[in-house]
Coordinates of C-alpha atoms and ligand atoms in Angstrom, one line a residue:
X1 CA 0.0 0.0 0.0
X2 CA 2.4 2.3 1.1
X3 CA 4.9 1.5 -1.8
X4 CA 1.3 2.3 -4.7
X5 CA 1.0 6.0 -2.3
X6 CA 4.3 6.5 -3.0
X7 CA 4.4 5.8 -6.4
X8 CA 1.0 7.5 -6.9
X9 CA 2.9 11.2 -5.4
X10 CA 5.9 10.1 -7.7
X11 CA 4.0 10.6 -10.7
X12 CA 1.8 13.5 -9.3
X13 CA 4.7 15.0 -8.5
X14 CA 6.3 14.5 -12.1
X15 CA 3.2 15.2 -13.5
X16 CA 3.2 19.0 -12.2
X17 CA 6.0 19.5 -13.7
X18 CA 4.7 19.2 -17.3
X19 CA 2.5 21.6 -19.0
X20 CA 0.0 19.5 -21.5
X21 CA 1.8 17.1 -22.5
X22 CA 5.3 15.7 -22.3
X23 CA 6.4 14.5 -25.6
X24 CA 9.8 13.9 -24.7
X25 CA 10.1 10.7 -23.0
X26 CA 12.6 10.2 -20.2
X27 CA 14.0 13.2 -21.3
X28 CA 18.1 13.9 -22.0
X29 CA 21.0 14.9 -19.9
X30 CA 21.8 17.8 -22.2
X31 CA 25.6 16.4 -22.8
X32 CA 25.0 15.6 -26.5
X33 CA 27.3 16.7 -28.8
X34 CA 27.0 20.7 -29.5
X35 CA 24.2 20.7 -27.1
X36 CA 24.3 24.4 -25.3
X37 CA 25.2 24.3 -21.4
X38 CA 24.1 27.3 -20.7
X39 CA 21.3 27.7 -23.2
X40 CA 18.2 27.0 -23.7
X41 CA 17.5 23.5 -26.5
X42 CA 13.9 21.8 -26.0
X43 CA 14.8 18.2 -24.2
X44 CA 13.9 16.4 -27.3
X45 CA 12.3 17.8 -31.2
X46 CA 12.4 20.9 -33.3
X47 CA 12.3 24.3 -32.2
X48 CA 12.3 27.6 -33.6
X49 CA 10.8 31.3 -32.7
X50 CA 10.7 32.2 -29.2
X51 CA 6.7 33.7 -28.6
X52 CA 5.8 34.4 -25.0
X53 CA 8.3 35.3 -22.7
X54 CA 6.4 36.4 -19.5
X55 CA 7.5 36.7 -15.9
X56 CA 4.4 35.3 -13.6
X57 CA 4.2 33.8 -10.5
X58 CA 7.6 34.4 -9.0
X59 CA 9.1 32.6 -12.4
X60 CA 9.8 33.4 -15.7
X61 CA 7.7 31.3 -18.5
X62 CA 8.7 31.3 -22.5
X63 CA 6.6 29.4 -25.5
X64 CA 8.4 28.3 -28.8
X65 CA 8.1 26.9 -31.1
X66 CA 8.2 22.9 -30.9
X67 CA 7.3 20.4 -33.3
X68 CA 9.6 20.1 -36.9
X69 CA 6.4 19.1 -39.2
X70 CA 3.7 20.5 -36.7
X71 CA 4.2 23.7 -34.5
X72 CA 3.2 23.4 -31.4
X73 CA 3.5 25.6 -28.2
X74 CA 6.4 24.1 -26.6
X75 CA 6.9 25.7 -22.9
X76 CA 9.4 26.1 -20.1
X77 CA 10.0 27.9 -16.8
X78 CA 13.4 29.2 -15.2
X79 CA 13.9 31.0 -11.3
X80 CA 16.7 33.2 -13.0
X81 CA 16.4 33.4 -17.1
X82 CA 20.0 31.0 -17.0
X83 CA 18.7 27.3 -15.4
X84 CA 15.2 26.0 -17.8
X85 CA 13.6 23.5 -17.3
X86 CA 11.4 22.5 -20.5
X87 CA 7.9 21.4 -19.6
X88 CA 6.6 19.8 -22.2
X89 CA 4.7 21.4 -24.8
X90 CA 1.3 24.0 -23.5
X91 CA -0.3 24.6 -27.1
X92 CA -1.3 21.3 -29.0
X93 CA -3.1 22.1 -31.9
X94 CA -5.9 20.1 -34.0
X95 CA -3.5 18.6 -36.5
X96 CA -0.9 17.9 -34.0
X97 CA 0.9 15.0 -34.8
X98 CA 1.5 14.0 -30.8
X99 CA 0.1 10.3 -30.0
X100 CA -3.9 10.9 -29.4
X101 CA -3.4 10.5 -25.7
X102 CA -2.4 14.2 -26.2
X103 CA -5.3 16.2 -25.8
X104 CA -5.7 19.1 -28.8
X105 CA -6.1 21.7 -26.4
X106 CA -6.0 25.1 -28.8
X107 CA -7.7 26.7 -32.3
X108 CA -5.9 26.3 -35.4
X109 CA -4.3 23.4 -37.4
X110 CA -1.2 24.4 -36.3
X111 CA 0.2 27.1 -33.3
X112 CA 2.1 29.5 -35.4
X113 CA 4.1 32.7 -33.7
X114 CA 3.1 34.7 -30.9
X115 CA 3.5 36.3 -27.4
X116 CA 2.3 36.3 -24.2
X117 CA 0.6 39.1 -21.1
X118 CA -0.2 38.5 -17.9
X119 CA -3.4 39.8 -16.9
X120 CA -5.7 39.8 -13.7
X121 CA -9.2 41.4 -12.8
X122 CA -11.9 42.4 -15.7
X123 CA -9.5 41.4 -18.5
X124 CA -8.7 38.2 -16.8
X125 CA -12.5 37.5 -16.8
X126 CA -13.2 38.0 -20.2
X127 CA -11.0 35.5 -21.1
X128 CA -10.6 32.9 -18.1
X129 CA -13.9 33.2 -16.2
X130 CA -11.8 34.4 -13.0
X131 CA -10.1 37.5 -12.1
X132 CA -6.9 35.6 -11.1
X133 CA -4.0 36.3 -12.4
X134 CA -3.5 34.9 -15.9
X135 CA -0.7 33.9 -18.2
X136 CA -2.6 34.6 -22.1
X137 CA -0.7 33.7 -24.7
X138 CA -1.7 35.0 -27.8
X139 CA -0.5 32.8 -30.8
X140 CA -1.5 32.5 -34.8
X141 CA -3.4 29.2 -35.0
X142 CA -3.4 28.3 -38.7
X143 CA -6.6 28.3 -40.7
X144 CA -8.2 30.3 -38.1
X145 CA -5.9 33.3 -36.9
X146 CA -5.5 35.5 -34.3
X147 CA -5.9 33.2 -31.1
X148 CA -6.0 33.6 -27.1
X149 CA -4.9 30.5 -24.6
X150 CA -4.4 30.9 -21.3
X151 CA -3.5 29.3 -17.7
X152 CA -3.9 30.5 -14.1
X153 CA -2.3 28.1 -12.4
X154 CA 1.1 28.9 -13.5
X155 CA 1.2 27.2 -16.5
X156 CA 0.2 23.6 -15.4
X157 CA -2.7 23.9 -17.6
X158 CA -3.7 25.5 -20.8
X159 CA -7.0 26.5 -22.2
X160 CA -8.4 27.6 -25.3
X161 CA -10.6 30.7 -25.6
X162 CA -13.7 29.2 -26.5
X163 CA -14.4 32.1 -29.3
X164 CA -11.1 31.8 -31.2
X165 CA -10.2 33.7 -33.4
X166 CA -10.7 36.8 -31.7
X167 CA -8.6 39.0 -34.6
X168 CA -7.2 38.7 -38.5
X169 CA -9.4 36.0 -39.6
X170 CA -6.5 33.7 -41.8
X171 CA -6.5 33.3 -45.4
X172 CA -3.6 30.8 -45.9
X173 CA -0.8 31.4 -43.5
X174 CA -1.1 35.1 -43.0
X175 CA -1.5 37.5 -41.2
X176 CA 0.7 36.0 -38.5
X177 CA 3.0 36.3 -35.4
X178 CA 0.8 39.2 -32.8
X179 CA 3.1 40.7 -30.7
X180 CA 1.1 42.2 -27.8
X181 CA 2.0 45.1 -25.2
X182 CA 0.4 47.0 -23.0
X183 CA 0.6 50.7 -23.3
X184 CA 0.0 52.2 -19.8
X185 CA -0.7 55.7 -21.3
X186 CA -3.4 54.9 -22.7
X187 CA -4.8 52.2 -20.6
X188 CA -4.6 49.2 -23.3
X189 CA -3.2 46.9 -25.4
X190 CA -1.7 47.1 -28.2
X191 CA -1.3 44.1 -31.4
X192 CA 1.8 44.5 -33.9
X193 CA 1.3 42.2 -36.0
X194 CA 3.1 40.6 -39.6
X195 CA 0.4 41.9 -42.0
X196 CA 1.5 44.1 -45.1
X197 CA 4.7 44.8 -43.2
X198 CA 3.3 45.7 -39.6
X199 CA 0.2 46.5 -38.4
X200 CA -1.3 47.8 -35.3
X201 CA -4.4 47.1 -33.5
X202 CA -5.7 47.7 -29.6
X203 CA -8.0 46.4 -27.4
X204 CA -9.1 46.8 -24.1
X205 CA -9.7 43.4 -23.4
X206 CA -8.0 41.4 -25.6
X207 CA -10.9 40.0 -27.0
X208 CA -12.0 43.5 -29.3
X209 CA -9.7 44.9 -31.5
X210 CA -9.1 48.0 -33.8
X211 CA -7.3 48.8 -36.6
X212 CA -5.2 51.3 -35.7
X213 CA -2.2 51.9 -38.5
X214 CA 0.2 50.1 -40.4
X215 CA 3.6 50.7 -41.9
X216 CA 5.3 48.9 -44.7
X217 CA 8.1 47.8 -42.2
X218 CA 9.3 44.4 -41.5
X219 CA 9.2 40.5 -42.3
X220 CA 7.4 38.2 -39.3
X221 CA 7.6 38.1 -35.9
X222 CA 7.5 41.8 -34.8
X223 CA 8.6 43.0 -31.1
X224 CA 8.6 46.8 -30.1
X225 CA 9.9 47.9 -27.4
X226 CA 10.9 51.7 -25.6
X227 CA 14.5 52.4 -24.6
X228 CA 16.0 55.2 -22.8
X229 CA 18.6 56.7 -25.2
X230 CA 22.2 56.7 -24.0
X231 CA 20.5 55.3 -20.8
X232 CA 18.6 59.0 -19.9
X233 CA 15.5 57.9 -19.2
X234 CA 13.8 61.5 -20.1
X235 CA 15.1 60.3 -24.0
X236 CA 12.7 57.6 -24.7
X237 CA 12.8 56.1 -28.1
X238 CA 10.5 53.1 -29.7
X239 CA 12.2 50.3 -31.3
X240 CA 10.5 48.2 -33.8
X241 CA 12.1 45.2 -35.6
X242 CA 11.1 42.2 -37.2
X243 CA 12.4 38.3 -37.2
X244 CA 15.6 39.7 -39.2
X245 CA 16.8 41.8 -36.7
X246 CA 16.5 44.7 -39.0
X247 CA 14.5 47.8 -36.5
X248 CA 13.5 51.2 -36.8
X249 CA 13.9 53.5 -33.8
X250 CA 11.0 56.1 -33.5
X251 CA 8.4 57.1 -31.7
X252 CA 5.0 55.2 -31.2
X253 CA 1.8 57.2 -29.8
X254 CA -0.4 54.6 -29.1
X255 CA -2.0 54.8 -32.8
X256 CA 1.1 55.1 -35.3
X257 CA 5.0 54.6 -35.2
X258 CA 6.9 57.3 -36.6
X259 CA 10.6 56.1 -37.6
X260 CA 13.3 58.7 -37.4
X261 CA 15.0 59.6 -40.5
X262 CA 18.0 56.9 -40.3
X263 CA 18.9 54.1 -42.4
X264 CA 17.0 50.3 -41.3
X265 CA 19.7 48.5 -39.4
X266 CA 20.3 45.0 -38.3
X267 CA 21.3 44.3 -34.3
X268 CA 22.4 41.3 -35.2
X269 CA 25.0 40.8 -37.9
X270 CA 25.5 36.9 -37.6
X271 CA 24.0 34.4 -39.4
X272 CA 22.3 32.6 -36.9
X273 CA 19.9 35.0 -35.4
X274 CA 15.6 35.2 -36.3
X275 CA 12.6 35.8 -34.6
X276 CA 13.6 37.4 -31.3
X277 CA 10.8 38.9 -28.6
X278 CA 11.4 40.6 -25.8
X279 CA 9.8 40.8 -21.9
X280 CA 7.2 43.8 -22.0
X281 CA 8.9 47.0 -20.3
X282 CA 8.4 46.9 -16.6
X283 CA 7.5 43.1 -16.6
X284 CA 10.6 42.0 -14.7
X285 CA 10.2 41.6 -10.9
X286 CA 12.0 44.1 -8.8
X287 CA 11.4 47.1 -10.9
X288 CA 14.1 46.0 -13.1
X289 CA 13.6 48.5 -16.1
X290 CA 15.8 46.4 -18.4
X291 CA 14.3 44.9 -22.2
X292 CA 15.6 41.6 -21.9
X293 CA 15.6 39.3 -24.8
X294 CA 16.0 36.2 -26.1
X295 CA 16.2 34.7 -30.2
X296 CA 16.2 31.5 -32.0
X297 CA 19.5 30.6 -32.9
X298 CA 18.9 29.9 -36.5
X299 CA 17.8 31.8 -39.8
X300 CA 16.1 28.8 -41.3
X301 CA 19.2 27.4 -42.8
X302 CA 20.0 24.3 -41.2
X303 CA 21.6 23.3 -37.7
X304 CA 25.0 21.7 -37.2
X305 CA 24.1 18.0 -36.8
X306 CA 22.6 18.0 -33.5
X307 CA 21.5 14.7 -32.7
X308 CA 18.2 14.5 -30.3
X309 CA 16.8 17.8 -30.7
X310 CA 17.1 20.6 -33.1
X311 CA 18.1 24.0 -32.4
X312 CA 18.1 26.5 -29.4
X313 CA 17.4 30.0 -28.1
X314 CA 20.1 32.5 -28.0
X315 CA 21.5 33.7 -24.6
X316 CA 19.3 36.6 -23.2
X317 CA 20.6 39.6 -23.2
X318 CA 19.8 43.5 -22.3
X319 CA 19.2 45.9 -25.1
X320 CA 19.6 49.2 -25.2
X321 CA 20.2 52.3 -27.4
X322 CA 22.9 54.4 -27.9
X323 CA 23.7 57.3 -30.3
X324 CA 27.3 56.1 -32.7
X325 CA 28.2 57.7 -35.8
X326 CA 24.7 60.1 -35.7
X327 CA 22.4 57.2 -35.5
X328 CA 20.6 55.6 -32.8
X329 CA 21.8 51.7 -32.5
X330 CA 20.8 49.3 -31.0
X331 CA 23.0 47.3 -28.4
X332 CA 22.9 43.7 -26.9
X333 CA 25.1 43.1 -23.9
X334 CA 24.9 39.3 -22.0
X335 CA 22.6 40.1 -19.2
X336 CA 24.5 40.7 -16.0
X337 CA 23.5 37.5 -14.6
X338 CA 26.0 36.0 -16.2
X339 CA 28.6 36.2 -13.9
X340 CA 26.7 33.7 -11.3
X341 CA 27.6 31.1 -13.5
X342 CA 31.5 32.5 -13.5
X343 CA 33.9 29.6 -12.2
X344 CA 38.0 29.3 -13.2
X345 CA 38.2 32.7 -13.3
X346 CA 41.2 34.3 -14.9
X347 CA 42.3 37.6 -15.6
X348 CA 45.6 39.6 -17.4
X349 CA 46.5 43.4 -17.0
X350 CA 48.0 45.9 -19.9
X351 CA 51.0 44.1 -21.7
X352 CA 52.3 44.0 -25.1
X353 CA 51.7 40.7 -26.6
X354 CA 54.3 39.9 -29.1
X355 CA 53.9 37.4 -32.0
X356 CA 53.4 33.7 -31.1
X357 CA 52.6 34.0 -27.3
X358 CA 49.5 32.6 -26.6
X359 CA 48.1 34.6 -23.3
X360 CA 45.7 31.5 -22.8
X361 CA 48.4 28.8 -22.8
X362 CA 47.0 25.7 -21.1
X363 CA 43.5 27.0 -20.9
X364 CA 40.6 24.3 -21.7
X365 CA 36.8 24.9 -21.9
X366 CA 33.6 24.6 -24.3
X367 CA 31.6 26.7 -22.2
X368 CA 33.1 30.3 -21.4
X369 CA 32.5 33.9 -21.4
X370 CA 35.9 35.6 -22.6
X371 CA 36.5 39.4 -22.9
X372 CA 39.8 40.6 -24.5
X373 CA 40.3 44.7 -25.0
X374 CA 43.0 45.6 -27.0
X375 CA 44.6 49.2 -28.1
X376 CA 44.9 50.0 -32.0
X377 CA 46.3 52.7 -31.7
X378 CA 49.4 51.1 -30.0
X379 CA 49.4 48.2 -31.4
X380 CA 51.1 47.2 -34.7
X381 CA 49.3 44.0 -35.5
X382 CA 47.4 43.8 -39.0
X383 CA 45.7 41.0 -38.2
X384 CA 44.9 39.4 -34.3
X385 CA 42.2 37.0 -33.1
X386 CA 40.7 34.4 -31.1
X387 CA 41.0 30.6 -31.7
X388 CA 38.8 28.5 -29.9
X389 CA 38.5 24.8 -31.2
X390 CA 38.1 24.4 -34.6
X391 CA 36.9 27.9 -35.0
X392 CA 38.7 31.3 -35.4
X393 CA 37.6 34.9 -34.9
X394 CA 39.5 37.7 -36.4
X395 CA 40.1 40.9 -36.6
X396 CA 41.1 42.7 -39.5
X397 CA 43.0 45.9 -38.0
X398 CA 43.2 47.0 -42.2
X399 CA 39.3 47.1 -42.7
X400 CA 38.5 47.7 -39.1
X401 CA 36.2 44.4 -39.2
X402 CA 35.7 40.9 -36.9
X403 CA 34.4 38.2 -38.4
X404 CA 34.6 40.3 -41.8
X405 CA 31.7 42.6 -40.2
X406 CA 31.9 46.6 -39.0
X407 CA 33.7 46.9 -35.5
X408 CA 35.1 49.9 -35.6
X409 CA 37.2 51.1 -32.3
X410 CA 35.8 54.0 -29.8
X411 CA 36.9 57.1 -29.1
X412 CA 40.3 56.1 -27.5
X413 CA 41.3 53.4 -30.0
X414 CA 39.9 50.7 -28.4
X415 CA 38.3 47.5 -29.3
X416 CA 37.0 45.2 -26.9
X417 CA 35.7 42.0 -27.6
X418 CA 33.0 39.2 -25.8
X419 CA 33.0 35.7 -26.6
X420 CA 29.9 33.7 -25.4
X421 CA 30.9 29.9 -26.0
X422 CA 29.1 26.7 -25.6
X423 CA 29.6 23.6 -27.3
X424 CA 27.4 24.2 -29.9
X425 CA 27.1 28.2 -29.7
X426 CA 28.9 31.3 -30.4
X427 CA 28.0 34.8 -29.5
X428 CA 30.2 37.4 -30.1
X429 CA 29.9 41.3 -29.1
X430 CA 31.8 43.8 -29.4
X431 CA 32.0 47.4 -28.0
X432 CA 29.9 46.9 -25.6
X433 CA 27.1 45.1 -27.6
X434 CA 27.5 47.7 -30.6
X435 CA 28.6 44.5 -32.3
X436 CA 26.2 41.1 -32.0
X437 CA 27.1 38.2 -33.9
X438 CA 25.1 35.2 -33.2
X439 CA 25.9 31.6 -34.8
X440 CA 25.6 28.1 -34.2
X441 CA 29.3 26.3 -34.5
X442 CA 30.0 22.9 -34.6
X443 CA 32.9 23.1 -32.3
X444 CA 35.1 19.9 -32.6
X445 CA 33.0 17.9 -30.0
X446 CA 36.8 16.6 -28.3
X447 CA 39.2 19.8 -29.0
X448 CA 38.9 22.5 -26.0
X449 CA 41.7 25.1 -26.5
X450 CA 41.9 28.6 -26.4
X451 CA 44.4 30.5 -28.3
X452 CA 44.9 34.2 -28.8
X453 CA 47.3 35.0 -31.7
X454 CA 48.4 38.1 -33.4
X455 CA 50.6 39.2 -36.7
X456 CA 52.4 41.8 -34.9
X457 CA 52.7 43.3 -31.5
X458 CA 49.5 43.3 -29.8
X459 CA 48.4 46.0 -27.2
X460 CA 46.5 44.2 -24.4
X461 CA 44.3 46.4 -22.3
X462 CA 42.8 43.5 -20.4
X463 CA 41.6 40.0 -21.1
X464 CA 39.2 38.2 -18.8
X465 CA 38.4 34.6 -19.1
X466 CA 35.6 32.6 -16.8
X467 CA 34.4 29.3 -17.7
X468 CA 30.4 29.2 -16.9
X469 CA 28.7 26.7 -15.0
X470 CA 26.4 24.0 -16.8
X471 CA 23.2 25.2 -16.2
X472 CA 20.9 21.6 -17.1
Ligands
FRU501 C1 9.2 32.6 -38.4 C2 8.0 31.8 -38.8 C3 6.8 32.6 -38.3 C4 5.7 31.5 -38.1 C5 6.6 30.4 -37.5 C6 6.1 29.1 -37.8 O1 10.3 31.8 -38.2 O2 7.9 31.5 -40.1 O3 6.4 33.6 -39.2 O4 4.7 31.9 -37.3 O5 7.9 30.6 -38.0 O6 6.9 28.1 -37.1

C-alpha cells in the first residue's frame, strides 16, 4: 500500500511538472554533442521562434516553437532566465501529430508565432472566467488566426478561448505572429502584427480589437519595445524590428509609429539570429527596467548536426540604445546574470603581446565567457584574433572588421571584444554590444583550447576569461 501511495505522489509529482503534455520521453542529460550548457535547446524535437516570454508567479515562463512538421507551443519555466527547465509542450493544436493520448487543447491546425501578457481582474474574466492572475498567450493558429490560450495556475494547464479567433481572420498562412504590449498611457493593449509589413491594433480586453495603423516595415515576428537613449531615461525612443533583426527607432503614440530619418539596421549581424521577442517594459520583478531578450539561434538554414533535438534560443541579453556615428543603435550586452555562473576565473592586465605568445596557454573549456580589450592605436598588428576549437575569430585591424563585419574602435582606439561559447554556440559582441554576432558552431565535440594570436605586436588592455557553469 504504502509502496502504490508512494508511487501514486511520484507521478503526481512529475506530472506537475509538465504543462500539457510531455512529448519527450525520459528526457536527456543535455551532454550531447553541440548541445548548449548554458542555453536554452527543447529536451527532445524541433524548435524555432521564441513567442511568449512572460514573468508570472515568482518565475519566468517562455513558449516556442516545438514540433519540426507541426508547430506546437512548446513551454518552459526558469527562477533566473539561465537554469530551464522545458515542460513539455502547452499549445497542442488540431492537427498535431502527438500520440492521441495528447489532448488538442488550442484553435488552429497548427500554433504559429506569438507572445504572451499577464493579466488579472476584468480582463482576466473575459477571457478565463476568473479574475486571477493569468498567463494569455496570444499565438497565430493556422486556418483560423489570431488566437488567445491561457492558464492561471502557473502554466500547469492551458486552455483555449472558446471564441477563437478573436482578430485577423487567416487566409492561408497570414496574417501572422501578434506581438502584444500593454501601453499604460493609454490604458490598453496594443497588437503588432506581420500583415503588409506591420500593423497595429488595440484592445481593451484582448478580446475586441481595432485597426489602428500600419507601416510597410518588417518580415514576421514583430517586437517593439521603448528604450532610454544613451540610458537618460527623459530620451525615450520606440524600437520596432522584425524576425531579421533589422529595426526602426522612433516614436509610437499609441496609434502610429513614426521612424526617425536613419537608415534600417540590423542588431544582429551573424547568421544565426531570427525571430527574437522581448519581456514587456516593466514586466521584470523588482522594478528591473531592463528589455531583456531572447532569439532563435537559427535563420532557417540548417543546424550543425545536433543529434536528439534541433536548435536552441540565443543567450538573453539587455538591449539598449545608444547614439554612434549620428544614428541611434541598438546594443545587446549578455545580461549581467552571467557572472553567477563564472567559475576558473582568470584575468591579465596591460602588456604587449608579441607574435606567437598565446596569453591562454594551457586553458581548456567549451563553455566560457571571454573578454579581451585591446589598443589599435598602440598596437602594430594587421591581423589578431581568437582561436577556440576548430573555430577562429578575427580581426582585421586594415578594414577595421571581426568576423569580416563593422567593428570599428571607440573614441580612445579601443576594441573590446566578448565571446559567449558553448559547445554548440557562439556569440560574439563587441564594443559593448555595438557588435552582436550570433551563430551556431560545430565546435570539434573533443578539441577545448583557447588561443589568442596576433601578426604583430598586440596591445592588451585587459583580457578576462571565466568558464560558466552547466546550467541543465
Ligand atoms: C518565423 C515563422 C513565423 C511563423 C513560424 C512558424 O520563423 O515563419 O512567421 O509563425 O515561423 O513556425
Amino acid at each position: 500500500m504504502r509502496g502504490i501511495g508512494v508511487l501514486l505522489l511520484l507521478l503526481l509529482a512529475s506530472h506537475s511538472l509538465m504543462a500539457q503534455f510531455n512529448p519527450h520521453g525520459k528526457g536527456t542529460d543535455y551532454r550531447e554533442h553541440y548541445r548548449g550548457q548554458f542555453h536554452f535547446s527543447p529536451q527532445t524535437g524541433w524548435m524555432n521562434d521564441i513567442n511568449g516570454i512572460v514573468w508570472q508567479g515568482g518565475q519566468f515562463h517562455m513558449i516556442y516553437q516545438w514540433g519540426k512538421n507541426i508547430r506546437h507551443g512548446g513551454y518552459a519555466t526558469s527562477p533566473d532566465l539561465l537554469h530551464w527547465r522545458d515542460r513539455g509542450v502547452a499549445l497542442i493544436p488540431q492537427k498535431s501529430d502527438l500520440p492521441s493520448t495528447a489532448l488538442r487543447n488550442v484553435s488552429g491546425e497548427q500554433v504559429y508565432s506569438g507572445s504572451a501578457v499577464v493579466v488579472s481582474g476584468a480582463v482576466a474574466k473575459g477571457i478565463t472566467g476568473s479574475e486571477k492572475e493569468a498567463i494569455v498567450a496570444i499565438y497565430t493558429g493556422t486556418g483560423k488566426g489570431t488566437c488567445l490560450a491561457w492558464s492561471n495556475d502557473g502554466g500547469e494547464q492551458w486552455h483555449d478561448y472558446p471564441n477563437n479567433p478573436v482578430a485577423n481572420r487567416m487566409e492561408k498562412d497570414y496574417p501572422r505572429d501578434p506581438h502584444l504590449f500593454w501601453f499604460a498611457p493609454q490604458s490598453k493593449f496594443v497588437m503588432a502584427i506581420y500583415e503588409n509589413g506591420t500593423t497595429f491594433y488595440g484592445s481593451k480586453d484582448l478580446l475586441h480589437w481595432e485597426f489602428l495603423s500600419n507601416l510597410p516595415f518588417g518580415f514576421e515576428c514583430p517586437d517593439i519595445y521603448p528604450l532610454p537613449l544613451d540610458g537618460d531615461p527623459r530620451q525615450i525612443r520606440w524600437v520596432l524590428q522584425d524576425a531579421n533583426g533589422s529595426y526602426l527607432v522612433g516614436d509610437f503614440d499609441g496609434t502610429t509609429f513614426k521612424p526617425e530619418q536613419q537608415p534600417t539596421r540590423i542588431m544582429d549581424v551573424g547568421p544565426d539570429f531570427y525571430a527574437a521577442q522581448s519581456f514587456q517594459a516593466g514586466s521584470l520583478p523588482n522594478n528591473d527596467p531592463r528589455i531583456i531578450q531572447l532569439a532563435w539561434m537559427d535563420h532557417w538554414n540548417g543546424g550543425i548536426g545536433e543529434v536528439g533535438w534541433e536548435r536552441n534560443a540565443t543567450f538573453p541579453v539587455s538591449l539598449g540604445l545608444v547614439s554612434v556615428e549620428g544614428e541611434k543603435r541598438i546594443t545587446r550586452q549578455p545580461i549581467r546574470e552571467t557572472a553567477s555562473l563564472y567559475q576558473n576565473d582568470r584575468k591579465w592586465g596591460a602588456q604587449r603581446v608579441p607574435v606567437g605568445k598565446n596569453l591562454l596557454e594551457g586553458i581548456r573549456a567549451k563553455q566560457f565567457d571571454l573578454t579581451l580589450e585591446v589598443d589599435l592605436s598602440k598596437s602594430k598588428a594587421l591581423t589578431f584574433g581568437l582561436q577556440v576549437a576548430n573555430d577562429y575569430l578575427i580581426y582585421d585591424n586594415y578594414n577595421k572588421t571581426l568576423l569580416s563585419k563593422s567593428l570599428t574602435p571607440d573614441a580612445r582606439g579601443h576594441v573590446r571584444i566578448r565571446l559567449l561559447v558553448d559547445w554548440g554556440q557562439l556569440e560574439v559582441f563587441g564594443n559593448d554590444g555595438r557588435f552582436s554576432y550570433t551563430q551556431q558552431f560545430a565546435f570539434a565535440p573533443d578539441e577545448a583550447g583557447i588561443r589568442l594570436f596576433t601578426d604583430g605586436d598586440l596591445a592588451v588592455v585587459s583580457l578576462e576569461f571565466h568558464e560558466l557553469k552547466r546550467c541543465w
